[in-house]
């Protein structure tokens, strides 16, 4: 795979915004903290035969197993691939930083990479996106990759975590200079995917947020997280101020929790009323539903917000749409905007990202 990076330069164009006349709010620096699996996305438009061969569903996220090993080689040989810096949480904090533009380094990101070419690419991409990434670098495992197999406007993601799976609380998060960055933040976001890697790291950050009345956000991320990592998920849930997910994840979560309803608004309400540590903040639940409206709990009500219309022909690929929604949402949340404004920004960011390959975007946002 590494040979091909030469022929496929990472075609993401970030240029530093021109200095504006208005002073930038430096208190925003490091205000948003994300921790997760940094992965290099290998994106390709594939055919149904390819999905069938490796037992993949059209709109799913899974972890690579032994049977997928060859798939990573075949996708590069058989299809035209593009490489993009990815990983759900990293995508979201990058989009948030892009939406905010200045100051730089509003977002901090922690995760584990290998000391290799792909790791170097991830470091460069984070820098170009003006995200303050502090990677735990180790040489036992190579940098993680994620195959994004695109068919029509669906994408099937297969993640080979490798190095991402090696994140260690005591080797990185607990270090004084790193923990200082955690303490600096006001808003925390971790995708559920990281539950498979380091529950103790998530709990340390979540408890810090809860004890200091800061905002901790978690994403359900994938049906398999709700199903096979539900114990870890429920250990973190009491600290969750904002819970994100899509309609499929919400349905699986409801099934696993025995909610006995398939109605997304009911599921949101029930998820909202699960036990919570910090009583000063009522939990907010936000479920996206692709082109259908986004559902959000508000007090004892549930509201649905329509998404921006887009012509089918303008959709390049939906990889990163959910991550972009969260990134847009967080960009306003960290600036103390209303939840309605957060959703509007989420819809805007997702609408931009689906017009581009991977989780990439134009130089500047056009959001007011």
XYZ file of N, CA and C in Angstrom, residues 245-357:
339
model
N -25.701 9.933 17.349
C -25.827 8.642 16.685
C -26.642 8.810 15.419
N -26.677 7.765 14.571
C -27.575 7.815 13.413
C -28.734 6.851 13.639
N -29.643 6.773 12.686
C -30.872 5.999 12.891
C -30.615 4.506 13.102
N -29.615 3.951 12.401
C -29.310 2.517 12.537
C -28.729 2.227 13.913
N -27.808 3.089 14.344
C -27.198 2.923 15.667
C -28.239 3.080 16.768
N -29.125 4.062 16.588
C -30.188 4.298 17.580
C -31.065 3.054 17.721
N -31.419 2.441 16.584
C -32.278 1.248 16.603
C -31.579 0.087 17.318
N -30.292 -0.113 17.026
C -29.539 -1.195 17.682
C -29.412 -0.917 19.177
N -29.145 0.321 19.525
C -29.004 0.710 20.935
C -30.310 0.406 21.681
N -31.439 0.784 21.062
C -32.756 0.571 21.682
C -33.024 -0.922 21.893
N -32.672 -1.699 20.896
C -32.859 -3.148 20.959
C -32.050 -3.750 22.112
N -30.775 -3.334 22.187
C -29.877 -3.863 23.215
C -30.267 -3.422 24.622
N -30.877 -2.243 24.715
C -31.277 -1.737 26.031
C -32.685 -2.172 26.412
N -33.352 -2.879 25.489
C -34.714 -3.331 25.773
C -35.709 -2.187 25.862
N -35.543 -1.169 25.013
C -36.465 -0.025 25.014
C -37.860 -0.366 24.480
N -37.950 -1.455 23.731
C -39.217 -1.918 23.158
C -39.932 -0.855 22.320
N -39.176 -0.142 21.529
C -39.767 0.797 20.580
C -38.813 0.964 19.414
N -39.384 1.223 18.225
C -38.548 1.488 17.055
C -38.688 2.938 16.629
N -39.500 3.672 17.388
C -39.737 5.080 17.084
C -38.526 5.902 17.531
N -37.888 6.600 16.580
C -36.625 7.282 16.876
C -36.770 8.368 17.942
N -37.929 9.047 17.959
C -38.132 10.095 18.971
C -38.245 9.483 20.362
N -38.925 8.344 20.441
C -39.065 7.632 21.723
C -37.702 7.135 22.212
N -36.914 6.609 21.259
C -35.580 6.108 21.603
C -34.733 7.265 22.170
N -34.832 8.428 21.515
C -34.070 9.603 21.960
C -34.469 9.983 23.385
N -35.773 9.966 23.653
C -36.271 10.309 24.997
C -35.766 9.338 26.048
N -35.814 8.041 25.695
C -35.377 7.013 26.660
C -33.873 7.090 26.907
N -33.113 7.383 25.853
C -31.659 7.529 26.008
C -31.354 8.757 26.871
N -32.173 9.792 26.703
C -31.993 11.020 27.485
C -32.183 10.748 28.978
N -33.143 9.876 29.301
C -33.470 9.676 30.719
C -32.654 8.575 31.413
N -31.644 8.025 30.722
C -30.747 7.065 31.393
C -29.991 7.797 32.506
N -29.585 7.084 33.561
C -28.934 7.731 34.706
C -27.767 8.641 34.309
N -27.629 9.743 35.055
C -26.606 10.747 34.721
C -25.950 11.283 35.990
N -24.625 11.416 35.943
C -23.861 11.891 37.103
C -24.058 13.380 37.377
N -23.704 14.213 36.382
C -23.788 15.657 36.578
C -25.220 16.127 36.369
N -25.903 16.415 37.464
C -27.336 16.784 37.391
C -27.535 18.239 36.948
N -26.419 18.989 36.851
C -26.563 20.395 36.444
C -26.906 20.525 34.961
N -26.629 19.472 34.216
C -26.926 19.510 32.773
C -27.828 18.345 32.414
N -28.946 18.650 31.740
C -29.783 17.551 31.262
C -29.145 17.003 29.979
N -29.149 15.681 29.841
C -28.543 15.096 28.640
C -29.334 15.498 27.391
N -28.588 15.735 26.328
C -29.197 16.044 25.031
C -28.864 14.888 24.104
N -29.849 14.404 23.367
C -29.625 13.292 22.439
C -29.896 13.797 21.025
N -28.945 13.549 20.140
C -29.058 14.013 18.755
C -28.881 12.819 17.818
N -29.949 12.499 17.073
C -29.879 11.393 16.113
C -30.073 11.910 14.692
N -29.099 11.652 13.825
C -29.242 12.015 12.413
C -29.892 10.842 11.677
N -30.538 11.148 10.544
C -31.202 10.095 9.761
C -30.950 10.290 8.272
N -29.686 10.471 7.904
C -29.370 10.664 6.487
C -30.117 11.846 5.924
N -30.912 11.609 4.851
C -31.615 12.740 4.243
C -32.895 13.132 4.990
N -33.310 12.281 5.935
C -34.462 12.656 6.773
C -33.986 13.648 7.838
N -34.924 14.224 8.553
C -34.575 15.243 9.548
C -33.764 14.704 10.717
N -33.070 15.611 11.389
C -32.290 15.262 12.584
C -33.151 15.467 13.827
N -33.118 14.484 14.705
C -33.948 14.491 15.905
C -33.105 14.951 17.098
N -33.649 15.898 17.901
C -32.923 16.341 19.100
C -33.873 16.491 20.279
N -33.452 15.957 21.432
C -34.266 16.134 22.638
C -33.985 17.532 23.171
N -35.043 18.161 23.692
C -34.878 19.496 24.259
C -35.853 19.612 25.409
N -35.303 19.635 26.629
C -36.176 19.586 27.799
C -36.951 18.280 27.740
N -38.265 18.362 27.833
C -39.050 17.120 27.738
C -39.661 16.945 26.354
N -39.196 17.769 25.406
C -39.711 17.665 24.037
C -38.664 17.037 23.122
N -39.119 16.568 21.949
C -38.180 16.104 20.929
C -38.496 16.883 19.660
N -37.491 17.518 19.090
C -37.709 18.305 17.874
C -37.010 17.651 16.688
N -37.583 17.855 15.486
C -36.944 17.356 14.270
C -36.567 18.540 13.393
N -35.319 18.541 12.953
C -34.814 19.633 12.117
C -34.517 19.103 10.716
N -35.136 19.684 9.684
C -34.895 19.181 8.319
C -33.456 19.451 7.872
N -32.892 18.526 7.087
C -31.529 18.738 6.573
C -31.592 19.590 5.310
N -30.439 20.086 4.874
C -30.380 20.888 3.646
C -30.602 19.971 2.446
N -31.379 20.446 1.496
C -31.656 19.634 0.305
C -30.399 19.559 -0.566
N -30.232 18.402 -1.177
C -29.101 18.244 -2.105
C -29.527 17.306 -3.221
N -29.126 17.644 -4.424
C -29.456 16.804 -5.569
C -28.572 15.561 -5.539
N -29.198 14.406 -5.793
C -28.480 13.125 -5.784
C -27.190 13.192 -6.612
N -27.247 13.894 -7.739
C -26.089 13.950 -8.640
C -24.914 14.725 -8.035
N -25.186 15.522 -6.991
C -24.113 16.314 -6.379
C -23.378 15.556 -5.271
N -23.936 14.387 -4.895
C -23.302 13.607 -3.835
C -22.126 12.820 -4.405
N -20.925 13.110 -3.907
C -19.731 12.393 -4.364
C -19.568 11.125 -3.537
N -19.546 11.288 -2.206
C -19.613 10.107 -1.341
C -19.941 10.532 0.080
N -20.604 9.639 0.808
C -21.105 10.011 2.130
C -20.131 9.658 3.259
N -18.910 9.236 2.897
C -17.904 8.963 3.930
C -17.666 10.246 4.717
N -17.746 10.155 6.012
C -17.459 11.329 6.840
C -18.623 12.283 7.037
N -19.803 11.968 6.473
C -20.953 12.873 6.631
C -21.361 12.994 8.101
N -21.416 11.852 8.786
C -21.782 11.865 10.204
C -20.733 12.571 11.042
N -19.455 12.324 10.711
C -18.355 12.990 11.424
C -18.427 14.501 11.206
N -18.733 14.893 9.971
C -18.805 16.314 9.630
C -19.961 16.978 10.371
N -21.092 16.273 10.471
C -22.237 16.816 11.212
C -21.804 17.148 12.641
N -21.139 16.189 13.276
C -20.688 16.392 14.662
C -19.687 17.551 14.720
N -18.772 17.609 13.748
C -17.776 18.687 13.711
C -18.428 20.058 13.619
N -19.411 20.175 12.734
C -20.146 21.437 12.605
C -20.841 21.791 13.916
N -21.487 20.808 14.511
C -22.207 20.975 15.779
C -21.239 21.480 16.864
N -20.086 20.791 16.989
C -19.112 21.146 18.023
C -18.517 22.541 17.816
N -18.386 22.953 16.544
C -17.790 24.263 16.255
C -18.614 25.390 16.864
N -19.920 25.204 16.946
C -20.793 26.228 17.531
C -20.923 26.037 19.043
N -20.945 24.769 19.454
C -21.069 24.441 20.878
C -19.927 25.058 21.684
N -18.728 24.970 21.127
C -17.542 25.462 21.821
C -17.552 26.998 21.897
N -18.390 27.615 21.039
C -18.529 29.082 21.056
C -19.812 29.514 21.782
N -20.387 28.573 22.541
C -21.598 28.855 23.348
C -22.814 29.289 22.546
N -22.936 28.799 21.316
C -24.114 29.134 20.513
C -25.290 28.229 20.929
N -26.485 28.551 20.444
C -27.670 27.755 20.799
C -27.584 26.365 20.152
N -28.343 25.417 20.700
C -28.342 24.064 20.128
C -28.931 24.061 18.712
N -29.872 24.965 18.462
C -30.443 25.075 17.104
C -29.352 25.484 16.112
N -28.517 26.438 16.542
C -27.401 26.895 15.701
C -26.390 25.757 15.506
N -26.180 24.962 16.549
C -25.262 23.816 16.463
C -25.746 22.838 15.393
N -27.050 22.571 15.388
C -27.621 21.638 14.400
C -27.517 22.214 12.987
N -27.781 23.504 12.862
C -27.700 24.165 11.552
C -26.279 24.027 10.991
N -25.290 24.245 11.864
C -23.890 24.142 11.445
C -23.537 22.695 11.103
N -24.096 21.758 11.851
C -23.880 20.339 11.574
C -24.410 19.963 10.206
N -25.627 20.421 9.910
C -26.230 20.146 8.606
C -25.417 20.786 7.485
N -24.934 22.013 7.721
C -24.148 22.699 6.707
C -22.863 21.913 6.398
N -22.135 21.530 7.461
C -20.857 20.829 7.279
C -21.046 19.490 6.571
N -22.092 18.750 6.957
C -22.349 17.446 6.318
C -22.677 17.639 4.840
N -23.440 18.691 4.555
C -23.831 18.992 3.178
C -22.611 19.311 2.314
N -21.615 19.958 2.892
C -20.377 20.275 2.160
C -19.561 18.999 1.932
N -19.423 18.198 2.980
C -18.538 17.023 2.925
C -19.017 15.979 1.926
N -20.329 15.807 1.772
C -20.807 14.780 0.839
C -20.612 15.174 -0.630
N -20.221 16.415 -0.853
C -19.901 16.864 -2.222
C -18.432 16.618 -2.552
N -17.659 16.128 -1.563
C -16.227 15.889 -1.750
C -15.881 14.448 -1.404
N -14.762 13.972 -1.940
C -14.322 12.601 -1.639
C -13.744 12.551 -0.233
